[in-house]
PDB file of N, CA, C and O in Angstrom:
ATOM      1  N   MET A   1      78.774  12.302 -93.366  1.00 94.00           N
ATOM      2  CA  MET A   1      79.266  11.626 -94.543  1.00 94.00           C
ATOM      3  C   MET A   1      78.178  10.663 -95.047  1.00 94.00           C
ATOM      4  O   MET A   1      77.512  10.001 -94.260  1.00 94.00           O
ATOM      5  N   TYR A   2      78.035  10.619 -96.351  1.00 96.00           N
ATOM      6  CA  TYR A   2      77.063   9.684 -96.922  1.00 96.00           C
ATOM      7  C   TYR A   2      77.605   8.265 -96.859  1.00 96.00           C
ATOM      8  O   TYR A   2      78.727   7.996 -97.257  1.00 96.00           O
ATOM      9  N   VAL A   3      76.781   7.376 -96.320  1.00 96.00           N
ATOM     10  CA  VAL A   3      77.110   5.958 -96.288  1.00 96.00           C
ATOM     11  C   VAL A   3      76.508   5.298 -97.521  1.00 96.00           C
ATOM     12  O   VAL A   3      77.157   4.514 -98.194  1.00 96.00           O
ATOM     13  N   CYS A   4      75.269   5.636 -97.817  1.00 96.00           N
ATOM     14  CA  CYS A   4      74.563   5.089 -98.970  1.00 96.00           C
ATOM     15  C   CYS A   4      74.213   6.228 -99.921  1.00 96.00           C
ATOM     16  O   CYS A   4      73.331   7.043 -99.629  1.00 96.00           O
ATOM     17  N   VAL A   5      74.928   6.286-101.024  1.00 96.00           N
ATOM     18  CA  VAL A   5      74.706   7.348-101.999  1.00 96.00           C
ATOM     19  C   VAL A   5      73.380   7.130-102.732  1.00 96.00           C
ATOM     20  O   VAL A   5      72.661   8.082-103.033  1.00 96.00           O
ATOM     21  N   CYS A   6      73.047   5.875-102.983  1.00 96.00           N
ATOM     22  CA  CYS A   6      71.814   5.571-103.724  1.00 96.00           C
ATOM     23  C   CYS A   6      70.567   6.132-103.034  1.00 96.00           C
ATOM     24  O   CYS A   6      69.651   6.617-103.690  1.00 96.00           O
ATOM     25  N   LYS A   7      70.531   6.040-101.714  1.00 96.00           N
ATOM     26  CA  LYS A   7      69.372   6.497-100.949  1.00 96.00           C
ATOM     27  C   LYS A   7      69.662   7.757-100.133  1.00 96.00           C
ATOM     28  O   LYS A   7      68.837   8.170 -99.321  1.00 96.00           O
ATOM     29  N   ALA A   8      70.862   8.342-100.304  1.00 97.00           N
ATOM     30  CA  ALA A   8      71.264   9.566 -99.593  1.00 97.00           C
ATOM     31  C   ALA A   8      71.146   9.410 -98.079  1.00 97.00           C
ATOM     32  O   ALA A   8      70.578  10.246 -97.387  1.00 97.00           O
ATOM     33  N   VAL A   9      71.699   8.313 -97.558  1.00 96.00           N
ATOM     34  CA  VAL A   9      71.671   8.034 -96.125  1.00 96.00           C
ATOM     35  C   VAL A   9      73.045   8.341 -95.548  1.00 96.00           C
ATOM     36  O   VAL A   9      74.062   7.875 -96.063  1.00 96.00           O
ATOM     37  N   THR A  10      73.066   9.110 -94.465  1.00 97.00           N
ATOM     38  CA  THR A  10      74.321   9.496 -93.841  1.00 97.00           C
ATOM     39  C   THR A  10      74.680   8.573 -92.677  1.00 97.00           C
ATOM     40  O   THR A  10      73.809   7.852 -92.159  1.00 97.00           O
ATOM     41  N   ASP A  11      75.940   8.634 -92.264  1.00 95.00           N
ATOM     42  CA  ASP A  11      76.370   7.858 -91.111  1.00 95.00           C
ATOM     43  C   ASP A  11      75.626   8.295 -89.852  1.00 95.00           C
ATOM     44  O   ASP A  11      75.309   7.488 -88.986  1.00 95.00           O
ATOM     45  N   ARG A  12      75.285   9.562 -89.777  1.00 95.00           N
ATOM     46  CA  ARG A  12      74.532  10.075 -88.625  1.00 95.00           C
ATOM     47  C   ARG A  12      73.139   9.441 -88.562  1.00 95.00           C
ATOM     48  O   ARG A  12      72.660   9.075 -87.492  1.00 95.00           O
ATOM     49  N   GLN A  13      72.490   9.286 -89.721  1.00 96.00           N
ATOM     50  CA  GLN A  13      71.170   8.656 -89.753  1.00 96.00           C
ATOM     51  C   GLN A  13      71.258   7.187 -89.342  1.00 96.00           C
ATOM     52  O   GLN A  13      70.394   6.686 -88.616  1.00 96.00           O
ATOM     53  N   VAL A  14      72.294   6.502 -89.799  1.00 94.00           N
ATOM     54  CA  VAL A  14      72.482   5.097 -89.436  1.00 94.00           C
ATOM     55  C   VAL A  14      72.734   4.980 -87.937  1.00 94.00           C
ATOM     56  O   VAL A  14      72.117   4.149 -87.259  1.00 94.00           O
ATOM     57  N   THR A  15      73.605   5.827 -87.408  1.00 93.00           N
ATOM     58  CA  THR A  15      73.906   5.799 -85.978  1.00 93.00           C
ATOM     59  C   THR A  15      72.667   6.098 -85.146  1.00 93.00           C
ATOM     60  O   THR A  15      72.429   5.464 -84.116  1.00 93.00           O
ATOM     61  N   GLN A  16      71.855   7.036 -85.600  1.00 94.00           N
ATOM     62  CA  GLN A  16      70.624   7.366 -84.894  1.00 94.00           C
ATOM     63  C   GLN A  16      69.660   6.169 -84.882  1.00 94.00           C
ATOM     64  O   GLN A  16      69.052   5.862 -83.862  1.00 94.00           O
ATOM     65  N   ALA A  17      69.522   5.498 -86.012  1.00 94.00           N
ATOM     66  CA  ALA A  17      68.651   4.327 -86.082  1.00 94.00           C
ATOM     67  C   ALA A  17      69.138   3.234 -85.135  1.00 94.00           C
ATOM     68  O   ALA A  17      68.334   2.592 -84.450  1.00 94.00           O
ATOM     69  N   ILE A  18      70.444   3.051 -85.063  1.00 92.00           N
ATOM     70  CA  ILE A  18      71.015   2.040 -84.164  1.00 92.00           C
ATOM     71  C   ILE A  18      70.718   2.417 -82.717  1.00 92.00           C
ATOM     72  O   ILE A  18      70.335   1.565 -81.912  1.00 92.00           O
ATOM     73  N   SER A  19      70.858   3.696 -82.384  1.00 90.00           N
ATOM     74  CA  SER A  19      70.594   4.135 -81.008  1.00 90.00           C
ATOM     75  C   SER A  19      69.126   3.979 -80.633  1.00 90.00           C
ATOM     76  O   SER A  19      68.782   3.897 -79.457  1.00 90.00           O
ATOM     77  N   GLN A  20      68.252   3.905 -81.646  1.00 92.00           N
ATOM     78  CA  GLN A  20      66.824   3.719 -81.396  1.00 92.00           C
ATOM     79  C   GLN A  20      66.418   2.252 -81.405  1.00 92.00           C
ATOM     80  O   GLN A  20      65.238   1.934 -81.368  1.00 92.00           O
ATOM     81  N   GLY A  21      67.418   1.349 -81.484  1.00 90.00           N
ATOM     82  CA  GLY A  21      67.111  -0.067 -81.342  1.00 90.00           C
ATOM     83  C   GLY A  21      67.328  -0.945 -82.554  1.00 90.00           C
ATOM     84  O   GLY A  21      67.176  -2.161 -82.459  1.00 90.00           O
ATOM     85  N   VAL A  22      67.652  -0.366 -83.695  1.00 91.00           N
ATOM     86  CA  VAL A  22      67.935  -1.184 -84.878  1.00 91.00           C
ATOM     87  C   VAL A  22      69.225  -1.958 -84.599  1.00 91.00           C
ATOM     88  O   VAL A  22      70.205  -1.381 -84.145  1.00 91.00           O
ATOM     89  N   CYS A  23      69.222  -3.269 -84.871  1.00 88.00           N
ATOM     90  CA  CYS A  23      70.392  -4.061 -84.475  1.00 88.00           C
ATOM     91  C   CYS A  23      70.957  -4.938 -85.583  1.00 88.00           C
ATOM     92  O   CYS A  23      71.874  -5.717 -85.333  1.00 88.00           O
ATOM     93  N   ASN A  24      70.438  -4.842 -86.812  1.00 91.00           N
ATOM     94  CA  ASN A  24      71.036  -5.610 -87.906  1.00 91.00           C
ATOM     95  C   ASN A  24      70.831  -4.898 -89.242  1.00 91.00           C
ATOM     96  O   ASN A  24      70.083  -3.937 -89.336  1.00 91.00           O
ATOM     97  N   ARG A  25      71.531  -5.385 -90.266  1.00 92.00           N
ATOM     98  CA  ARG A  25      71.495  -4.724 -91.572  1.00 92.00           C
ATOM     99  C   ARG A  25      70.105  -4.749 -92.201  1.00 92.00           C
ATOM    100  O   ARG A  25      69.695  -3.794 -92.846  1.00 92.00           O
ATOM    101  N   ARG A  26      69.396  -5.826 -92.023  1.00 93.00           N
ATOM    102  CA  ARG A  26      68.045  -5.913 -92.592  1.00 93.00           C
ATOM    103  C   ARG A  26      67.137  -4.829 -92.003  1.00 93.00           C
ATOM    104  O   ARG A  26      66.412  -4.150 -92.725  1.00 93.00           O
ATOM    105  N   GLN A  27      67.189  -4.649 -90.695  1.00 94.00           N
ATOM    106  CA  GLN A  27      66.385  -3.613 -90.056  1.00 94.00           C
ATOM    107  C   GLN A  27      66.812  -2.225 -90.513  1.00 94.00           C
ATOM    108  O   GLN A  27      65.973  -1.352 -90.734  1.00 94.00           O
ATOM    109  N   LEU A  28      68.119  -2.018 -90.664  1.00 93.00           N
ATOM    110  CA  LEU A  28      68.607  -0.729 -91.153  1.00 93.00           C
ATOM    111  C   LEU A  28      68.107  -0.454 -92.563  1.00 93.00           C
ATOM    112  O   LEU A  28      67.735   0.669 -92.885  1.00 93.00           O
ATOM    113  N   MET A  29      68.109  -1.471 -93.397  1.00 94.00           N
ATOM    114  CA  MET A  29      67.619  -1.307 -94.759  1.00 94.00           C
ATOM    115  C   MET A  29      66.135  -0.948 -94.751  1.00 94.00           C
ATOM    116  O   MET A  29      65.695  -0.061 -95.476  1.00 94.00           O
ATOM    117  N   GLN A  30      65.365  -1.607 -93.901  1.00 94.00           N
ATOM    118  CA  GLN A  30      63.937  -1.316 -93.817  1.00 94.00           C
ATOM    119  C   GLN A  30      63.687   0.088 -93.277  1.00 94.00           C
ATOM    120  O   GLN A  30      62.789   0.786 -93.725  1.00 94.00           O
ATOM    121  N   CYS A  31      64.508   0.503 -92.336  1.00 93.00           N
ATOM    122  CA  CYS A  31      64.331   1.795 -91.677  1.00 93.00           C
ATOM    123  C   CYS A  31      64.830   2.960 -92.522  1.00 93.00           C
ATOM    124  O   CYS A  31      64.159   3.992 -92.619  1.00 93.00           O
ATOM    125  N   THR A  32      66.006   2.812 -93.138  1.00 93.00           N
ATOM    126  CA  THR A  32      66.633   3.929 -93.844  1.00 93.00           C
ATOM    127  C   THR A  32      66.682   3.755 -95.359  1.00 93.00           C
ATOM    128  O   THR A  32      66.880   4.722 -96.078  1.00 93.00           O
ATOM    129  N   GLY A  33      66.566   2.537 -95.830  1.00 94.00           N
ATOM    130  CA  GLY A  33      66.708   2.255 -97.251  1.00 94.00           C
ATOM    131  C   GLY A  33      68.142   1.941 -97.645  1.00 94.00           C
ATOM    132  O   GLY A  33      68.406   1.489 -98.754  1.00 94.00           O
ATOM    133  N   ALA A  34      69.087   2.184 -96.745  1.00 94.00           N
ATOM    134  CA  ALA A  34      70.504   1.960 -97.039  1.00 94.00           C
ATOM    135  C   ALA A  34      70.771   0.481 -97.289  1.00 94.00           C
ATOM    136  O   ALA A  34      70.321  -0.382 -96.544  1.00 94.00           O
ATOM    137  N   GLY A  35      71.510   0.208 -98.346  1.00 92.00           N
ATOM    138  CA  GLY A  35      71.891  -1.163 -98.667  1.00 92.00           C
ATOM    139  C   GLY A  35      70.906  -1.894 -99.556  1.00 92.00           C
ATOM    140  O   GLY A  35      71.130  -3.044 -99.902  1.00 92.00           O
ATOM    141  N   GLY A  36      69.842  -1.245 -99.941  1.00 90.00           N
ATOM    142  CA  GLY A  36      68.809  -1.918-100.699  1.00 90.00           C
ATOM    143  C   GLY A  36      68.885  -1.770-102.205  1.00 90.00           C
ATOM    144  O   GLY A  36      68.099  -2.367-102.925  1.00 90.00           O
ATOM    145  N   VAL A  37      69.831  -0.971-102.707  1.00 94.00           N
ATOM    146  CA  VAL A  37      69.884  -0.744-104.148  1.00 94.00           C
ATOM    147  C   VAL A  37      71.086  -1.464-104.752  1.00 94.00           C
ATOM    148  O   VAL A  37      70.942  -2.508-105.363  1.00 94.00           O
ATOM    149  N   CYS A  38      72.277  -0.924-104.590  1.00 94.00           N
ATOM    150  CA  CYS A  38      73.444  -1.523-105.251  1.00 94.00           C
ATOM    151  C   CYS A  38      74.288  -2.382-104.314  1.00 94.00           C
ATOM    152  O   CYS A  38      75.041  -3.226-104.765  1.00 94.00           O
ATOM    153  N   GLY A  39      74.198  -2.139-103.007  1.00 91.00           N
ATOM    154  CA  GLY A  39      74.924  -2.956-102.038  1.00 91.00           C
ATOM    155  C   GLY A  39      76.349  -2.523-101.741  1.00 91.00           C
ATOM    156  O   GLY A  39      77.016  -3.124-100.911  1.00 91.00           O
ATOM    157  N   LYS A  40      76.829  -1.466-102.395  1.00 95.00           N
ATOM    158  CA  LYS A  40      78.208  -1.022-102.150  1.00 95.00           C
ATOM    159  C   LYS A  40      78.418  -0.504-100.733  1.00 95.00           C
ATOM    160  O   LYS A  40      79.538  -0.475-100.249  1.00 95.00           O
ATOM    161  N   CYS A  41      77.375  -0.109-100.059  1.00 95.00           N
ATOM    162  CA  CYS A  41      77.500   0.466 -98.724  1.00 95.00           C
ATOM    163  C   CYS A  41      77.407  -0.571 -97.604  1.00 95.00           C
ATOM    164  O   CYS A  41      77.559  -0.231 -96.438  1.00 95.00           O
ATOM    165  N   THR A  42      77.179  -1.819 -97.926  1.00 94.00           N
ATOM    166  CA  THR A  42      76.953  -2.813 -96.872  1.00 94.00           C
ATOM    167  C   THR A  42      78.146  -2.970 -95.937  1.00 94.00           C
ATOM    168  O   THR A  42      77.962  -3.177 -94.739  1.00 94.00           O
ATOM    169  N   ALA A  43      79.369  -2.845 -96.438  1.00 95.00           N
ATOM    170  CA  ALA A  43      80.549  -2.955 -95.570  1.00 95.00           C
ATOM    171  C   ALA A  43      80.588  -1.785 -94.581  1.00 95.00           C
ATOM    172  O   ALA A  43      80.879  -1.985 -93.392  1.00 95.00           O
ATOM    173  N   SER A  44      80.265  -0.597 -95.050  1.00 94.00           N
ATOM    174  CA  SER A  44      80.249   0.579 -94.170  1.00 94.00           C
ATOM    175  C   SER A  44      79.135   0.449 -93.130  1.00 94.00           C
ATOM    176  O   SER A  44      79.322   0.797 -91.962  1.00 94.00           O
ATOM    177  N   ILE A  45      77.998  -0.042 -93.553  1.00 94.00           N
ATOM    178  CA  ILE A  45      76.878  -0.226 -92.634  1.00 94.00           C
ATOM    179  C   ILE A  45      77.231  -1.258 -91.573  1.00 94.00           C
ATOM    180  O   ILE A  45      76.977  -1.062 -90.390  1.00 94.00           O
ATOM    181  N   LYS A  46      77.848  -2.345 -91.981  1.00 93.00           N
ATOM    182  CA  LYS A  46      78.258  -3.377 -91.026  1.00 93.00           C
ATOM    183  C   LYS A  46      79.253  -2.818 -90.029  1.00 93.00           C
ATOM    184  O   LYS A  46      79.157  -3.080 -88.830  1.00 93.00           O
ATOM    185  N   ALA A  47      80.200  -2.013 -90.494  1.00 95.00           N
ATOM    186  CA  ALA A  47      81.189  -1.403 -89.597  1.00 95.00           C
ATOM    187  C   ALA A  47      80.509  -0.491 -88.577  1.00 95.00           C
ATOM    188  O   ALA A  47      80.850  -0.524 -87.387  1.00 95.00           O
ATOM    189  N   LEU A  48      79.553   0.315 -89.016  1.00 93.00           N
ATOM    190  CA  LEU A  48      78.823   1.184 -88.093  1.00 93.00           C
ATOM    191  C   LEU A  48      78.016   0.371 -87.087  1.00 93.00           C
ATOM    192  O   LEU A  48      77.976   0.703 -85.901  1.00 93.00           O
ATOM    193  N   LEU A  49      77.381  -0.694 -87.554  1.00 93.00           N
ATOM    194  CA  LEU A  49      76.636  -1.569 -86.646  1.00 93.00           C
ATOM    195  C   LEU A  49      77.557  -2.185 -85.607  1.00 93.00           C
ATOM    196  O   LEU A  49      77.263  -2.168 -84.406  1.00 93.00           O
ATOM    197  N   ASP A  50      78.690  -2.727 -86.060  1.00 93.00           N
ATOM    198  CA  ASP A  50      79.634  -3.360 -85.138  1.00 93.00           C
ATOM    199  C   ASP A  50      80.155  -2.361 -84.111  1.00 93.00           C
ATOM    200  O   ASP A  50      80.186  -2.644 -82.913  1.00 93.00           O
ATOM    201  N   GLU A  51      80.548  -1.191 -84.574  1.00 91.00           N
ATOM    202  CA  GLU A  51      81.099  -0.167 -83.694  1.00 91.00           C
ATOM    203  C   GLU A  51      80.086   0.286 -82.658  1.00 91.00           C
ATOM    204  O   GLU A  51      80.388   0.367 -81.469  1.00 91.00           O
ATOM    205  N   ASN A  52      78.871   0.566 -83.102  1.00 87.00           N
ATOM    206  CA  ASN A  52      77.851   1.061 -82.182  1.00 87.00           C
ATOM    207  C   ASN A  52      77.308  -0.025 -81.269  1.00 87.00           C
ATOM    208  O   ASN A  52      76.925   0.257 -80.145  1.00 87.00           O
ATOM    209  N   THR A  53      77.287  -1.256 -81.722  1.00 79.00           N
ATOM    210  CA  THR A  53      76.852  -2.362 -80.872  1.00 79.00           C
ATOM    211  C   THR A  53      77.854  -2.579 -79.754  1.00 79.00           C
ATOM    212  O   THR A  53      77.478  -2.789 -78.601  1.00 79.00           O
ATOM    213  N   GLN A  54      79.144  -2.497 -80.072  1.00 75.00           N
ATOM    214  CA  GLN A  54      80.185  -2.637 -79.052  1.00 75.00           C
ATOM    215  C   GLN A  54      80.076  -1.513 -78.037  1.00 75.00           C
ATOM    216  O   GLN A  54      80.182  -1.749 -76.833  1.00 75.00           O
ATOM    217  N   ASN A  55      79.864  -0.295 -78.501  1.00 67.00           N
ATOM    218  CA  ASN A  55      79.728   0.846 -77.583  1.00 67.00           C
ATOM    219  C   ASN A  55      78.534   0.672 -76.655  1.00 67.00           C
ATOM    220  O   ASN A  55      78.620   0.981 -75.478  1.00 67.00           O
ATOM    221  N   ARG A  56      77.419   0.165 -77.155  1.00 67.00           N
ATOM    222  CA  ARG A  56      76.235  -0.064 -76.320  1.00 67.00           C
ATOM    223  C   ARG A  56      76.507  -1.136 -75.285  1.00 67.00           C
ATOM    224  O   ARG A  56      76.081  -1.034 -74.137  1.00 67.00           O
ATOM    225  N   THR A  57      77.239  -2.192 -75.676  1.00 61.00           N
ATOM    226  CA  THR A  57      77.567  -3.276 -74.748  1.00 61.00           C
ATOM    227  C   THR A  57      78.480  -2.760 -73.645  1.00 61.00           C
ATOM    228  O   THR A  57      78.266  -3.060 -72.473  1.00 61.00           O
ATOM    229  N   ILE A  58      79.479  -1.985 -74.003  1.00 63.00           N
ATOM    230  CA  ILE A  58      80.402  -1.426 -73.016  1.00 63.00           C
ATOM    231  C   ILE A  58      79.666  -0.505 -72.060  1.00 63.00           C
ATOM    232  O   ILE A  58      79.866  -0.579 -70.846  1.00 63.00           O
ATOM    233  N   GLN A  59      78.785   0.341 -72.564  1.00 63.00           N
ATOM    234  CA  GLN A  59      78.027   1.244 -71.719  1.00 63.00           C
ATOM    235  C   GLN A  59      77.088   0.488 -70.789  1.00 63.00           C
ATOM    236  O   GLN A  59      76.894   0.859 -69.638  1.00 63.00           O
ATOM    237  N   ALA A  60      76.515  -0.596 -71.274  1.00 61.00           N
ATOM    238  CA  ALA A  60      75.595  -1.398 -70.445  1.00 61.00           C
ATOM    239  C   ALA A  60      76.350  -2.059 -69.300  1.00 61.00           C
ATOM    240  O   ALA A  60      75.852  -2.136 -68.182  1.00 61.00           O
ATOM    241  N   HIS A  61      77.551  -2.522 -69.548  1.00 62.00           N
ATOM    242  CA  HIS A  61      78.350  -3.162 -68.505  1.00 62.00           C
ATOM    243  C   HIS A  61      78.883  -2.150 -67.514  1.00 62.00           C
ATOM    244  O   HIS A  61      79.091  -2.480 -66.350  1.00 62.00           O
ATOM    245  N   ALA A  62      79.097  -0.909 -67.955  1.00 67.00           N
ATOM    246  CA  ALA A  62      79.618   0.132 -67.057  1.00 67.00           C
ATOM    247  C   ALA A  62      78.543   0.657 -66.119  1.00 67.00           C
ATOM    248  O   ALA A  62      78.838   1.171 -65.053  1.00 67.00           O
ATOM    249  N   ALA A  63      77.297   0.522 -66.518  1.00 65.00           N
ATOM    250  CA  ALA A  63      76.187   1.068 -65.722  1.00 65.00           C
ATOM    251  C   ALA A  63      75.816   0.215 -64.564  1.00 65.00           C
ATOM    252  O   ALA A  63      76.147  -0.594 -63.990  1.00 65.00           O
TER     253      ALA A  63
END
């Protein structure tokens, strides 16, 4: 699914960037371009960041 229509960035691309160490919206914008044009996708990007950050924290504690 497209998260950022302006830059044609998908949720999969955002999730991949997060798994490679991106940890905030500014870094995601620099890496993917998402959120840098109209800003309508920032809520979706924040939700993906929050969700994936929580998953990484849970996995780190389980290991």
